[in-house]
Coordinates of C-alpha atoms in Angstrom, one line a residue:
M1 CA 57.9 212.1 -16.6
K2 CA 60.5 209.8 -15.2
K3 CA 60.4 211.5 -11.7
L4 CA 56.7 211.1 -12.1
F5 CA 57.1 207.7 -12.4
S6 CA 59.4 207.5 -9.5
V7 CA 56.5 209.2 -7.3
V8 CA 54.1 206.5 -8.4
L9 CA 56.2 203.3 -8.1
L10 CA 57.2 204.6 -4.8
A11 CA 53.6 205.6 -3.3
I12 CA 52.4 202.1 -4.9
T13 CA 55.8 200.3 -2.3
L14 CA 54.7 202.1 0.3
A15 CA 50.6 201.2 0.2
A16 CA 51.5 197.3 -0.4
S17 CA 54.3 197.2 2.5
A18 CA 51.6 199.1 4.8
Q19 CA 49.0 196.0 4.0
V20 CA 49.6 193.3 6.8
T21 CA 48.9 189.9 6.6
A22 CA 47.3 188.3 10.9
N23 CA 47.0 185.0 11.3
R24 CA 44.0 184.7 12.9
F25 CA 43.7 181.8 16.0
F26 CA 39.6 181.2 17.1
Y27 CA 39.6 180.0 20.6
E28 CA 36.0 179.0 22.4
L29 CA 35.7 180.2 25.8
T30 CA 33.7 177.8 28.0
F31 CA 33.3 180.5 31.4
K32 CA 31.2 180.8 34.6
P33 CA 29.8 184.1 34.2
K34 CA 28.2 184.3 38.2
Q35 CA 30.3 183.5 41.1
D36 CA 27.1 181.8 43.0
S37 CA 25.7 180.4 40.0
T38 CA 26.6 176.9 38.2
R39 CA 25.6 178.1 34.7
M40 CA 27.8 178.1 32.2
D41 CA 28.2 180.4 28.7
K42 CA 30.5 180.2 25.7
V43 CA 31.9 182.4 23.1
M44 CA 33.6 182.1 20.7
T45 CA 37.0 184.9 20.8
V46 CA 40.4 185.9 18.7
L47 CA 43.6 186.4 19.0
D48 CA 44.9 187.8 15.8
I49 CA 48.7 188.0 15.3
T50 CA 50.9 189.9 13.1
P51 CA 54.7 190.4 13.2
E52 CA 54.8 193.5 15.4
K53 CA 51.9 192.0 17.7
S54 CA 49.5 190.3 18.9
L55 CA 45.2 191.7 19.4
F56 CA 43.1 189.0 21.6
R57 CA 39.3 190.1 21.4
D58 CA 35.4 189.0 21.4
F59 CA 34.6 188.4 17.9
T60 CA 30.8 188.8 18.2
T61 CA 31.3 192.2 16.5
I62 CA 33.9 191.2 14.8
S63 CA 31.5 189.1 13.0
Q64 CA 29.2 191.2 12.9
D65 CA 31.1 193.9 10.7
S66 CA 30.1 193.2 7.2
L67 CA 26.1 192.9 8.0
I68 CA 26.8 196.8 10.2
K69 CA 29.0 198.1 7.6
S70 CA 25.6 197.0 5.0
K71 CA 22.9 198.8 7.0
V72 CA 24.5 202.2 7.9
E73 CA 25.6 202.5 3.7
M74 CA 21.7 201.6 3.1
M75 CA 20.8 204.4 5.8
Q76 CA 22.7 206.9 4.3
K77 CA 21.6 206.2 0.6
S78 CA 17.4 205.9 2.2
G79 CA 17.6 208.7 5.2
V80 CA 15.7 206.2 6.5
F81 CA 16.9 205.6 10.0
T82 CA 16.8 202.4 11.4
D83 CA 17.6 200.8 14.9
M84 CA 20.8 199.0 14.9
S85 CA 21.1 197.6 18.4
K86 CA 17.3 195.5 17.9
L87 CA 20.2 193.5 14.7
M88 CA 23.4 193.3 17.1
K89 CA 24.0 190.7 19.0
M90 CA 26.1 192.0 22.5
P91 CA 29.4 190.8 22.6
K92 CA 29.5 189.0 26.0
F93 CA 33.1 190.5 26.5
S94 CA 34.2 194.3 25.5
Y95 CA 37.9 194.5 26.1
K96 CA 40.6 194.1 24.2
V97 CA 44.6 193.0 25.2
T98 CA 47.5 193.6 23.0
K99 CA 50.9 192.1 23.4
T100 CA 53.6 194.1 21.4
Y101 CA 56.9 192.3 20.1
P102 CA 59.3 191.1 21.7
S103 CA 59.0 192.8 24.5
M104 CA 55.2 191.0 25.5
E105 CA 54.3 194.1 26.7
V106 CA 50.6 193.9 27.4
Q107 CA 47.8 196.6 26.9
Y108 CA 44.2 195.9 28.1
V109 CA 41.8 198.5 26.7
E110 CA 38.3 199.1 27.6
T111 CA 35.8 201.5 25.8
I112 CA 33.8 203.9 28.3
L113 CA 31.9 207.4 27.2
N114 CA 32.9 210.1 28.5
G115 CA 30.5 213.5 27.9
M116 CA 29.6 212.2 24.2
T117 CA 32.8 210.4 23.2
P118 CA 33.9 207.5 23.2
V119 CA 37.1 207.4 25.1
Q120 CA 39.6 204.2 24.7
L121 CA 41.0 203.3 28.9
M122 CA 44.1 201.5 28.5
Y123 CA 46.6 200.5 31.4
K124 CA 49.9 198.7 30.4
E125 CA 52.0 195.5 31.9
K126 CA 54.4 192.7 31.7
P127 CA 52.6 189.6 33.6
D128 CA 55.6 187.1 35.0
F129 CA 54.2 184.3 34.5
R130 CA 56.1 182.0 35.7
W131 CA 55.1 178.2 33.9
A132 CA 56.2 174.8 35.7
I133 CA 56.3 172.7 31.8
S134 CA 55.4 169.2 32.4
N135 CA 56.9 166.3 30.7
E136 CA 53.2 165.3 30.4
K137 CA 52.1 165.5 26.5
A138 CA 48.2 165.1 25.0
K139 CA 46.4 165.9 22.1
I140 CA 44.4 168.9 21.8
G141 CA 42.6 169.2 19.0
E142 CA 45.0 168.0 15.9
Y143 CA 47.8 169.6 17.9
N144 CA 50.2 167.5 19.7
A145 CA 50.5 169.4 23.3
Q146 CA 52.7 169.8 26.2
K147 CA 52.2 171.0 30.0
A148 CA 52.2 173.9 31.7
T149 CA 50.9 175.1 34.7
T150 CA 51.3 179.1 36.5
E151 CA 49.2 181.0 38.8
F152 CA 48.3 184.2 37.8
G153 CA 45.4 186.9 39.3
G154 CA 44.5 184.9 41.8
R155 CA 44.2 180.9 40.1
K156 CA 45.8 178.3 39.4
W157 CA 46.0 177.7 35.6
T158 CA 46.6 174.3 33.8
A159 CA 48.0 175.6 29.8
W160 CA 49.0 173.1 26.9
F161 CA 51.1 174.4 24.5
S162 CA 51.9 173.2 20.9
T163 CA 55.9 173.3 19.4
D164 CA 53.9 173.0 16.0
L165 CA 52.8 176.4 15.8
P166 CA 55.4 178.8 16.6
F167 CA 54.7 181.8 18.6
Q168 CA 54.7 182.4 22.2
D169 CA 51.5 183.4 22.5
G170 CA 48.0 182.2 23.9
P171 CA 44.8 184.1 24.5
Y172 CA 44.1 187.0 26.4
K173 CA 46.8 188.0 28.7
F174 CA 48.9 184.2 28.5
N175 CA 52.2 184.2 26.6
G176 CA 55.9 182.7 27.0
L177 CA 55.4 179.6 26.1
P178 CA 57.3 177.6 23.6
G179 CA 54.7 177.2 21.6
L180 CA 51.3 178.7 21.4
I181 CA 48.9 177.0 23.8
V182 CA 46.0 175.9 22.4
K183 CA 44.1 175.3 25.5
I184 CA 43.9 176.6 29.2
E185 CA 41.7 176.7 32.0
D186 CA 41.5 177.3 35.8
A187 CA 41.9 174.7 37.9
S188 CA 37.8 175.8 39.5
K189 CA 36.8 175.9 35.4
N190 CA 36.0 178.9 35.4
Y191 CA 37.7 180.1 32.5
S192 CA 38.3 177.2 29.2
W193 CA 40.1 178.4 26.0
E194 CA 40.4 175.8 24.1
L195 CA 41.9 175.8 20.2
K196 CA 39.4 175.5 17.1
G197 CA 40.5 176.7 14.7
N198 CA 42.7 179.5 12.5
K199 CA 43.0 181.0 9.4
K200 CA 45.2 184.0 7.5
I201 CA 43.7 187.5 7.3
P202 CA 45.1 189.3 4.6
N203 CA 45.0 193.5 5.0
F204 CA 44.5 192.6 8.7
E205 CA 43.0 196.0 9.9
E206 CA 42.8 196.0 14.0
L207 CA 39.3 198.5 13.7
T208 CA 36.0 197.2 13.1
Y209 CA 33.8 199.3 10.9
M210 CA 32.0 200.4 13.7
E211 CA 34.8 202.0 15.8
K212 CA 36.3 203.5 12.7
M213 CA 32.8 205.2 12.8
M214 CA 33.4 206.4 15.7
P215 CA 34.0 210.2 16.7
G216 CA 38.4 209.8 15.8
G217 CA 38.7 206.1 15.1
A218 CA 38.0 204.5 18.2
G219 CA 38.3 207.6 20.4
Q220 CA 41.7 208.8 22.4
I221 CA 43.4 206.6 24.3
T222 CA 44.1 207.0 28.0
E223 CA 46.9 205.7 29.6
V224 CA 46.7 205.3 33.5
K225 CA 47.6 203.2 36.2
R226 CA 45.7 199.7 37.0
D227 CA 44.6 201.0 40.4
K228 CA 43.1 203.8 38.8
F229 CA 41.9 201.2 35.5
E230 CA 40.1 199.7 38.3
K231 CA 38.1 202.4 40.1
T232 CA 37.5 204.3 37.1
F233 CA 36.1 201.0 35.5
A234 CA 34.3 199.8 38.2
D235 CA 32.1 203.3 38.8
Y236 CA 31.4 203.5 35.0
K237 CA 30.2 199.8 34.7
K238 CA 27.4 201.0 38.1
D239 CA 26.3 204.3 35.8
P240 CA 28.0 204.7 32.7
F241 CA 25.6 207.1 30.9
A242 CA 26.5 209.4 33.9
S243 CA 28.3 211.9 31.8
F244 CA 26.5 212.1 29.0
R245 CA 23.1 212.4 30.5
P246 CA 23.9 215.9 31.0
H247 CA 24.6 216.6 27.5
M248 CA 20.4 215.6 26.8
T249 CA 18.5 218.3 27.2
P250 CA 14.6 218.0 27.7
Q251 CA 14.0 219.2 24.2
I252 CA 17.0 217.0 23.0
M253 CA 15.5 214.1 24.8
S254 CA 11.7 214.8 23.5
Q255 CA 12.9 214.6 19.4
K256 CA 11.9 211.9 16.9
M257 CA 14.6 209.7 16.1
P258 CA 14.5 210.4 12.2
G259 CA 12.4 207.7 10.4
S260 CA 11.1 206.1 13.5
D261 CA 8.4 207.2 16.1
Q262 CA 10.7 206.4 18.7
T263 CA 11.7 209.4 20.3
I264 CA 16.1 209.7 21.0
G265 CA 15.0 209.6 25.5
E266 CA 13.4 206.5 25.2
M267 CA 16.4 205.2 22.5
I268 CA 18.9 206.5 25.2
K269 CA 16.6 204.5 27.7
D270 CA 16.6 200.9 25.9
Q271 CA 20.0 201.5 25.4
E272 CA 21.7 202.7 28.9
K273 CA 19.4 199.4 29.8
R274 CA 21.2 197.1 27.2
T275 CA 24.8 198.3 28.7
K276 CA 23.5 198.0 32.5
D277 CA 22.3 194.4 32.1
F278 CA 25.6 193.6 30.0
Y279 CA 28.1 194.7 32.6
N280 CA 25.8 193.3 35.0
S281 CA 25.5 190.0 33.4
T282 CA 29.5 189.0 35.5
D283 CA 30.5 189.1 38.4
N284 CA 32.7 186.6 38.3
P285 CA 36.2 187.8 36.1
I286 CA 39.4 186.4 35.0
E287 CA 41.6 188.2 37.4
F288 CA 40.8 188.8 41.0
Y289 CA 42.7 192.0 41.0
T290 CA 44.7 193.2 44.4
P291 CA 45.7 197.1 44.4
A292 CA 49.6 197.0 44.6
K293 CA 50.3 198.1 48.3
K294 CA 51.6 201.8 48.7

């Protein structure tokens, strides 16, 4: 009995230690999607900081997580299919950026389809941010901040960091200043992140409900060199369903979706259009990547 109690106590202790609380920082991103247009767009992004690492991503999918979960559970109970694409708001960006502490190694991830299986395509790097810290100070929101500048990805950036927030991190890949970056924008104001709020996230989980529903969790991670990543992802954006299409026979395509008048083929066609529209909505990248010289 004593031994059993010890095992149970150990299990409870391990479960408690596995729970992680994250500091979630909300950054509003104002950006210019198209290079040949003056139109600006906005999206909320989040930087989740834990003791071991940080995770940066579009907040759109996270904000819909509870709605998606309830709809999926409703479908499972009723057996009636609901077209989730009509309920969900598409994110502006699909990438994730993870920084591992204390090395600040960056992992940049995009999810693509390999046949019928989602695959996370990832490259690693350690950007060399050569910050020039100025004596200039300003109030950014509620924080006392100090100015710093750098060049990165073919753009000149001005950042404002605050030592009131003791994290040497920031949105996207930016890091390495003696405080959290509360605002950063490039010289032409194509991209501008500004901190709008923060809160604690108890029992933090990296994966959203939809990611957990994918085969193998969020899909297998395939690490490649940056050059190969850029080429593979560029080809994928031109035809996202190229590897998926051969698996869809005419018989499968003509079948009706459960509880719907729409065929599988019609649903895939709609999803293909949404995916292409998503990737074609911007041609003004954060970084202008130059392949490494051989």
